JSON list of C-alpha atoms in Angstrom, two decimals:
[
{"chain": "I", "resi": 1, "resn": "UNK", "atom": "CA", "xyz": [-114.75, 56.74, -58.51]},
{"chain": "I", "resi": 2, "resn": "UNK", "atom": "CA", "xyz": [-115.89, 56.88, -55.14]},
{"chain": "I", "resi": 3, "resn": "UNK", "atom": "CA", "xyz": [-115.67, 53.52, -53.31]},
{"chain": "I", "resi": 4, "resn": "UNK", "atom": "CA", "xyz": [-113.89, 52.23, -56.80]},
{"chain": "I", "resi": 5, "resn": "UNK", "atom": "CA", "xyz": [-109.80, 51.78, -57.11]},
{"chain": "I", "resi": 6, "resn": "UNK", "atom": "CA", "xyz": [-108.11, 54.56, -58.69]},
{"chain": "I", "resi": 7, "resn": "UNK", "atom": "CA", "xyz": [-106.04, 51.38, -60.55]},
{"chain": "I", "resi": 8, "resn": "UNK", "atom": "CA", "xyz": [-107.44, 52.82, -64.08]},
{"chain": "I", "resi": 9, "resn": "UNK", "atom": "CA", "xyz": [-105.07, 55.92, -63.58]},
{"chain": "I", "resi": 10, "resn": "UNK", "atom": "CA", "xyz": [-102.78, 54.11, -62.93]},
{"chain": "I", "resi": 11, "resn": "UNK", "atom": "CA", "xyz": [-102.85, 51.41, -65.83]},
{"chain": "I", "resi": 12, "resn": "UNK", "atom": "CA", "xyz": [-103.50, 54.88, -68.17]},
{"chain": "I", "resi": 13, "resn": "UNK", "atom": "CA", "xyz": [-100.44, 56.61, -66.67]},
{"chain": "I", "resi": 14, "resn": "UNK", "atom": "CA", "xyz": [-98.33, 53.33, -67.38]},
{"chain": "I", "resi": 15, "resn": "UNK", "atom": "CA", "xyz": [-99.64, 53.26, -70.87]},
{"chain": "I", "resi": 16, "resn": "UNK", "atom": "CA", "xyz": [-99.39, 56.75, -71.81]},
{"chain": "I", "resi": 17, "resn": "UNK", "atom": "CA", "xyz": [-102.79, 56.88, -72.39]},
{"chain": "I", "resi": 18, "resn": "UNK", "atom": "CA", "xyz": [-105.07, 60.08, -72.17]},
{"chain": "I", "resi": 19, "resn": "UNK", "atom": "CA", "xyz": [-107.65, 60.14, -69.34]},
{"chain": "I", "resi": 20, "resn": "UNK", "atom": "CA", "xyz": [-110.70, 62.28, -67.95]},
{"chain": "I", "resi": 21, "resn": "UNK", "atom": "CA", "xyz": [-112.57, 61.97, -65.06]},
{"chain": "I", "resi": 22, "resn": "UNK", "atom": "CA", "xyz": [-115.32, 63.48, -63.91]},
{"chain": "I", "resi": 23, "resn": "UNK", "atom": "CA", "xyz": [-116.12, 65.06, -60.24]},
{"chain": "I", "resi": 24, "resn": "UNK", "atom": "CA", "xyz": [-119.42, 65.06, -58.79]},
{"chain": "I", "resi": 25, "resn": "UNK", "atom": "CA", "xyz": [-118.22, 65.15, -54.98]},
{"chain": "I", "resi": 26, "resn": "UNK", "atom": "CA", "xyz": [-115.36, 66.13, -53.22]},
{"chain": "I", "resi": 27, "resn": "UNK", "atom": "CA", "xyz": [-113.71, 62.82, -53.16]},
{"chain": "I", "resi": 28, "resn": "UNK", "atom": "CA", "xyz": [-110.13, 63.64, -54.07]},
{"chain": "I", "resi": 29, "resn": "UNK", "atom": "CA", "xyz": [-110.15, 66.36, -51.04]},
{"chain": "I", "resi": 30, "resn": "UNK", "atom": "CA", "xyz": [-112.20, 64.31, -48.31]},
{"chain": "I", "resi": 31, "resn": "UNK", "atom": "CA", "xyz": [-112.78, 60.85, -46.93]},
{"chain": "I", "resi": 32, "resn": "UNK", "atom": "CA", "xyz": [-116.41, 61.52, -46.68]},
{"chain": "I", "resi": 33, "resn": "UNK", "atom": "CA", "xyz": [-117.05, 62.87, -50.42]},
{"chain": "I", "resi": 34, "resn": "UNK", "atom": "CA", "xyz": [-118.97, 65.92, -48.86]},
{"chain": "I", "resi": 35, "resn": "UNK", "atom": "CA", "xyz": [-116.71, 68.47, -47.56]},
{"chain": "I", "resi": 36, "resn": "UNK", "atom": "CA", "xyz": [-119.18, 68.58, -44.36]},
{"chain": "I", "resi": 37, "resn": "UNK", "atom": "CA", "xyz": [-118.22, 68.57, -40.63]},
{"chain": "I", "resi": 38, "resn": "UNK", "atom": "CA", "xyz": [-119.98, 66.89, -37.57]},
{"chain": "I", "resi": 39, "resn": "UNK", "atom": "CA", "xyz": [-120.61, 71.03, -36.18]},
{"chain": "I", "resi": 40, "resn": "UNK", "atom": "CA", "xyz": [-122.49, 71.68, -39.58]},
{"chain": "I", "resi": 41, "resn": "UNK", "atom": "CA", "xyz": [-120.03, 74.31, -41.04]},
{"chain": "I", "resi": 42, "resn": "UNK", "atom": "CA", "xyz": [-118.29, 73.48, -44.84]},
{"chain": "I", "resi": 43, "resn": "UNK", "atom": "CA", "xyz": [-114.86, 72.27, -44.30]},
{"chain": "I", "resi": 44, "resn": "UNK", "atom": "CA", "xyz": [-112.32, 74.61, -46.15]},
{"chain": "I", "resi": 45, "resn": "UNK", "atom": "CA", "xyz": [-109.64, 72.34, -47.99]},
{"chain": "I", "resi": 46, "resn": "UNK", "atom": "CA", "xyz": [-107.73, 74.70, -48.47]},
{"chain": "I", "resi": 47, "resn": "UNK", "atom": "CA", "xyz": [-107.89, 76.13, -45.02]},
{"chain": "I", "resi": 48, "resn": "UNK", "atom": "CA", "xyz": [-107.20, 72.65, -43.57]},
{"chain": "I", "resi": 49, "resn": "UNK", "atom": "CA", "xyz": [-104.78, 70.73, -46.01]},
{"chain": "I", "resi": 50, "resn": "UNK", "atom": "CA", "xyz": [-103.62, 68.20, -43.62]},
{"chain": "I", "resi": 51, "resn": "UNK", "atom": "CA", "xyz": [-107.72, 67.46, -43.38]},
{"chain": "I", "resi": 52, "resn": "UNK", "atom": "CA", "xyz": [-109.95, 68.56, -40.70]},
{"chain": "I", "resi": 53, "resn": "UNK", "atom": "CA", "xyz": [-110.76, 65.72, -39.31]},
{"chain": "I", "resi": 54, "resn": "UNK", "atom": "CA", "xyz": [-113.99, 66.59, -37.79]},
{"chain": "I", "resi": 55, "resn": "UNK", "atom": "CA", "xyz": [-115.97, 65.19, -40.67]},
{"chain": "I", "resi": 56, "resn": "UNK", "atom": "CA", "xyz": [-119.14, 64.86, -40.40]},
{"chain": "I", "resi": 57, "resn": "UNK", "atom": "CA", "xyz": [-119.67, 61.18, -40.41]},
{"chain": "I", "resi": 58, "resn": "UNK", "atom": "CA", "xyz": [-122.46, 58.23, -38.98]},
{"chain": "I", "resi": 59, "resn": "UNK", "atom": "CA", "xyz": [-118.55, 55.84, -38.86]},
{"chain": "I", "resi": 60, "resn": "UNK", "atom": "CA", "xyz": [-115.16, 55.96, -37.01]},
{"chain": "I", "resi": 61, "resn": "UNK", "atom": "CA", "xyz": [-113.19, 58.25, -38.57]},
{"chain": "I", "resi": 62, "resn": "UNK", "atom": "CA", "xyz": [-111.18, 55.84, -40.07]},
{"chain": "I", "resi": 63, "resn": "UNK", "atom": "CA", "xyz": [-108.53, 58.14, -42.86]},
{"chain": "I", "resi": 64, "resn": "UNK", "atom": "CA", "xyz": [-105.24, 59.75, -42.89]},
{"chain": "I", "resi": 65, "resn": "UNK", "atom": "CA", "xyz": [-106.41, 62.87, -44.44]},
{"chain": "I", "resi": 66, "resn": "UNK", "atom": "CA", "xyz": [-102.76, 64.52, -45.91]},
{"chain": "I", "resi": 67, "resn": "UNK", "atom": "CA", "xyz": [-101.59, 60.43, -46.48]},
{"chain": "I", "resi": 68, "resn": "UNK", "atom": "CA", "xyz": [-104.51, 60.18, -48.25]},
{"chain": "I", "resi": 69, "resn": "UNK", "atom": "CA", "xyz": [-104.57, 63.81, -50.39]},
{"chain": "I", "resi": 70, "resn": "UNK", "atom": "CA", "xyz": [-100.95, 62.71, -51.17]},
{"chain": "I", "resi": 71, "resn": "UNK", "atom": "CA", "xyz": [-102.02, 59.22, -52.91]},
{"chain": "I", "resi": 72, "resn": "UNK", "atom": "CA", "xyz": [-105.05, 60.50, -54.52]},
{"chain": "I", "resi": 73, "resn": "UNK", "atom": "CA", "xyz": [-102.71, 63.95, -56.03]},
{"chain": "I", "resi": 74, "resn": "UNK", "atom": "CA", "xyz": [-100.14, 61.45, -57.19]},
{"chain": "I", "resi": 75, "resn": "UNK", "atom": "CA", "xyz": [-102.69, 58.80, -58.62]},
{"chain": "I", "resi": 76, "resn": "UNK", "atom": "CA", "xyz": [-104.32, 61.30, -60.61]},
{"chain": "I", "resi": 77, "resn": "UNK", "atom": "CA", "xyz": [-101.69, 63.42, -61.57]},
{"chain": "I", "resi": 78, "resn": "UNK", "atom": "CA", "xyz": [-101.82, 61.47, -65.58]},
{"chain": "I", "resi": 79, "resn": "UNK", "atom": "CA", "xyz": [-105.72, 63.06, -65.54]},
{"chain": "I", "resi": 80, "resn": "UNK", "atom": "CA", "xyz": [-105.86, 65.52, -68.10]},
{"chain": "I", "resi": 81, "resn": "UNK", "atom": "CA", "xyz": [-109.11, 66.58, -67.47]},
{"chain": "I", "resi": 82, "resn": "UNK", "atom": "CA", "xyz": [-111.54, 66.99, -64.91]},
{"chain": "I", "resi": 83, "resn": "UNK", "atom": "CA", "xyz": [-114.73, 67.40, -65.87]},
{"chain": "I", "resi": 84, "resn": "UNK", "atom": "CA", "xyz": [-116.80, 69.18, -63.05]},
{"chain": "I", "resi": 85, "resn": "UNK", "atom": "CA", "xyz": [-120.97, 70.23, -63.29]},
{"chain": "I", "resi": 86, "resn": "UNK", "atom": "CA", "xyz": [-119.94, 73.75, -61.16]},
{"chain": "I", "resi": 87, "resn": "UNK", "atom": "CA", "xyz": [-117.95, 76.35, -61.09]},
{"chain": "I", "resi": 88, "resn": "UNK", "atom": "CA", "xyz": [-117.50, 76.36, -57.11]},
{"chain": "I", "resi": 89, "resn": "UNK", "atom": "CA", "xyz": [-116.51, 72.35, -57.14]},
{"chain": "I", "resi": 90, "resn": "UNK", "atom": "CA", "xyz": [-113.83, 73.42, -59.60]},
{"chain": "I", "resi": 91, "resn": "UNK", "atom": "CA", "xyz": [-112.71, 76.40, -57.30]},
{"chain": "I", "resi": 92, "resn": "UNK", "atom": "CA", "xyz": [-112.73, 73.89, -54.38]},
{"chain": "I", "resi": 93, "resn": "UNK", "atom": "CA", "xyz": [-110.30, 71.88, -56.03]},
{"chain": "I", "resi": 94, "resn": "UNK", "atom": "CA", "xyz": [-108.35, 74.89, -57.02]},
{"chain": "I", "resi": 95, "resn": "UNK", "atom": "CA", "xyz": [-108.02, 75.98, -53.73]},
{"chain": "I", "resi": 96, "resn": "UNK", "atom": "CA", "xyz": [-106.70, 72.45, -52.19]},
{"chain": "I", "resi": 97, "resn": "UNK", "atom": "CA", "xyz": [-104.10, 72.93, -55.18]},
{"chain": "I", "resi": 98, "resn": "UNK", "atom": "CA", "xyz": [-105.15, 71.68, -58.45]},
{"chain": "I", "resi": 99, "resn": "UNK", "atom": "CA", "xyz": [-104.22, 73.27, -61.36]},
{"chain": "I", "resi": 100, "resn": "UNK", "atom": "CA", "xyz": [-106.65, 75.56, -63.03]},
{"chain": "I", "resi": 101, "resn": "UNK", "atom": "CA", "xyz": [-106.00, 74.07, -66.47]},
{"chain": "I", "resi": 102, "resn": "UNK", "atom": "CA", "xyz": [-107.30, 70.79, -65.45]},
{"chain": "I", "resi": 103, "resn": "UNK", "atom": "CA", "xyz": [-110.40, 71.40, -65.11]},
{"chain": "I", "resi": 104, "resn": "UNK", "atom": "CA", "xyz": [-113.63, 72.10, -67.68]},
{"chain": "I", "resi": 105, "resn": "UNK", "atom": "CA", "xyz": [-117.53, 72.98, -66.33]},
{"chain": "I", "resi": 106, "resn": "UNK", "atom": "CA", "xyz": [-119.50, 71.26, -68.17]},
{"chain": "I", "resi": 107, "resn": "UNK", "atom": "CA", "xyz": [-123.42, 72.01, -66.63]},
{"chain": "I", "resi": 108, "resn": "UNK", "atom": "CA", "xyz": [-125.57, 69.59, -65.90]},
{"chain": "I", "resi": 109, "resn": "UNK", "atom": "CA", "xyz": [-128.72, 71.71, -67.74]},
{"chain": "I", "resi": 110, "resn": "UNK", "atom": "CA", "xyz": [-130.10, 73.14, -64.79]},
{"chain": "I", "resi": 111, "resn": "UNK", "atom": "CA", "xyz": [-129.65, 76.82, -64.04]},
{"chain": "I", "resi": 112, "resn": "UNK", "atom": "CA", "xyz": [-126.87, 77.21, -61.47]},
{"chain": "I", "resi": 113, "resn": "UNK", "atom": "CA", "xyz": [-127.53, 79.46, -58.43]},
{"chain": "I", "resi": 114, "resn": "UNK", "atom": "CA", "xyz": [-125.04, 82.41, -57.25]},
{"chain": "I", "resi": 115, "resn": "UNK", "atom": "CA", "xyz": [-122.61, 81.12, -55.28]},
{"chain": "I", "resi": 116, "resn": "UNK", "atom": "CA", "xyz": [-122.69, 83.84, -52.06]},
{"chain": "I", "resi": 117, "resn": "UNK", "atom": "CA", "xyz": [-118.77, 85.03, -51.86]},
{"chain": "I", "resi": 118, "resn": "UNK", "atom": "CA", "xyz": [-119.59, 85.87, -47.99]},
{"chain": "I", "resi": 119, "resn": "UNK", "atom": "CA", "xyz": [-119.94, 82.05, -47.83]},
{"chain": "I", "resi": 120, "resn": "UNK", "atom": "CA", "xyz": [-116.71, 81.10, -48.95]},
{"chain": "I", "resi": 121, "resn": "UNK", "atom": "CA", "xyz": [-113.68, 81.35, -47.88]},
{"chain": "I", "resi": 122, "resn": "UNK", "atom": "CA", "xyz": [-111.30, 83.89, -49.40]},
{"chain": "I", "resi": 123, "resn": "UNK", "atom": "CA", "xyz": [-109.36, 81.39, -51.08]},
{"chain": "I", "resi": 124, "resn": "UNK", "atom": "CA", "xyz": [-112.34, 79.81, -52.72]},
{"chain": "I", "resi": 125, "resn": "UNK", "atom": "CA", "xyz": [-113.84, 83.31, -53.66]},
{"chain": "I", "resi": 126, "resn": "UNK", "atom": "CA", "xyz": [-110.56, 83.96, -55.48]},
{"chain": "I", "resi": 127, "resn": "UNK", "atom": "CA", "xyz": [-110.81, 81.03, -57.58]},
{"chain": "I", "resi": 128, "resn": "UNK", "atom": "CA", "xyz": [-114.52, 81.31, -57.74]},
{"chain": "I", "resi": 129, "resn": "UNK", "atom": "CA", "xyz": [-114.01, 85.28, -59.30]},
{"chain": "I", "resi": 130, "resn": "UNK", "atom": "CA", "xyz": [-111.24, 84.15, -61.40]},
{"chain": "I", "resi": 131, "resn": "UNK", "atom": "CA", "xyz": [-112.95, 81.77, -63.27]},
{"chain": "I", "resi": 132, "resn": "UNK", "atom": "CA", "xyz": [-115.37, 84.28, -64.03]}
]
């Protein structure tokens, strides 16, 4: 959906009709899709939920971060489903405040690596050890 118009959620919300979507990037938490700042740390969505804004980025910085949380939440709120390849995007998303129940790993077929819980932040280790 990146780049595309969220207008399908909408039209499905206004039909009552069931929809999925499925995340390969961070694009409902960041402008830039990658959750990566300009000092080459992770940014922590739910550490920063008014947006860091020190994105790591080759562009003006050109989004309102919380404006834009706000209108992606509320444009995908008819979503039933996520469908996510890892267990640590999911927990991302948890942690920015996405309900659990939304959500379903489906892997991609390759064998996922240990996510290290010393590189997370406590809020993503949480959800990362609760979906366990």
């Amino acid at each position: 959906m990146s780049g595309a118009s969220l207008a399908p959620f909408v039209a499905c919300a206004e039909e009552a009709t069931p929809a999925v979507a499925t995340l390969h990037d961070h694009w409902l938490l960041c402008p830039n899709n990658i959750l990566y700042r300009n000092d080459g740390q992770m940014c922590d969505p739910a550490a920063n939920p008014h947006g860091c804004g020190h994105c790591f980025r080759r562009y003006d910085y050109w989004a309102d971060v919380p404006g834009r949380r706000t209108l992606f939440s509320r444009l995908t709120s008819h979503v039933s489903l996520f469908i996510a390849p890892s267990q640590a995007l999911i927990a991302q998303h948890i942690a920015a405040g996405y309900s659990p129940a939304r959500f379903l790993r489906i892997p991609h077929g390759i064998q996922d690596r240990p996510v290290p819980a010393d590189g997370l932040s406590p809020a993503i280790a949480r959800a990362v050890e609760a979906a366990h």
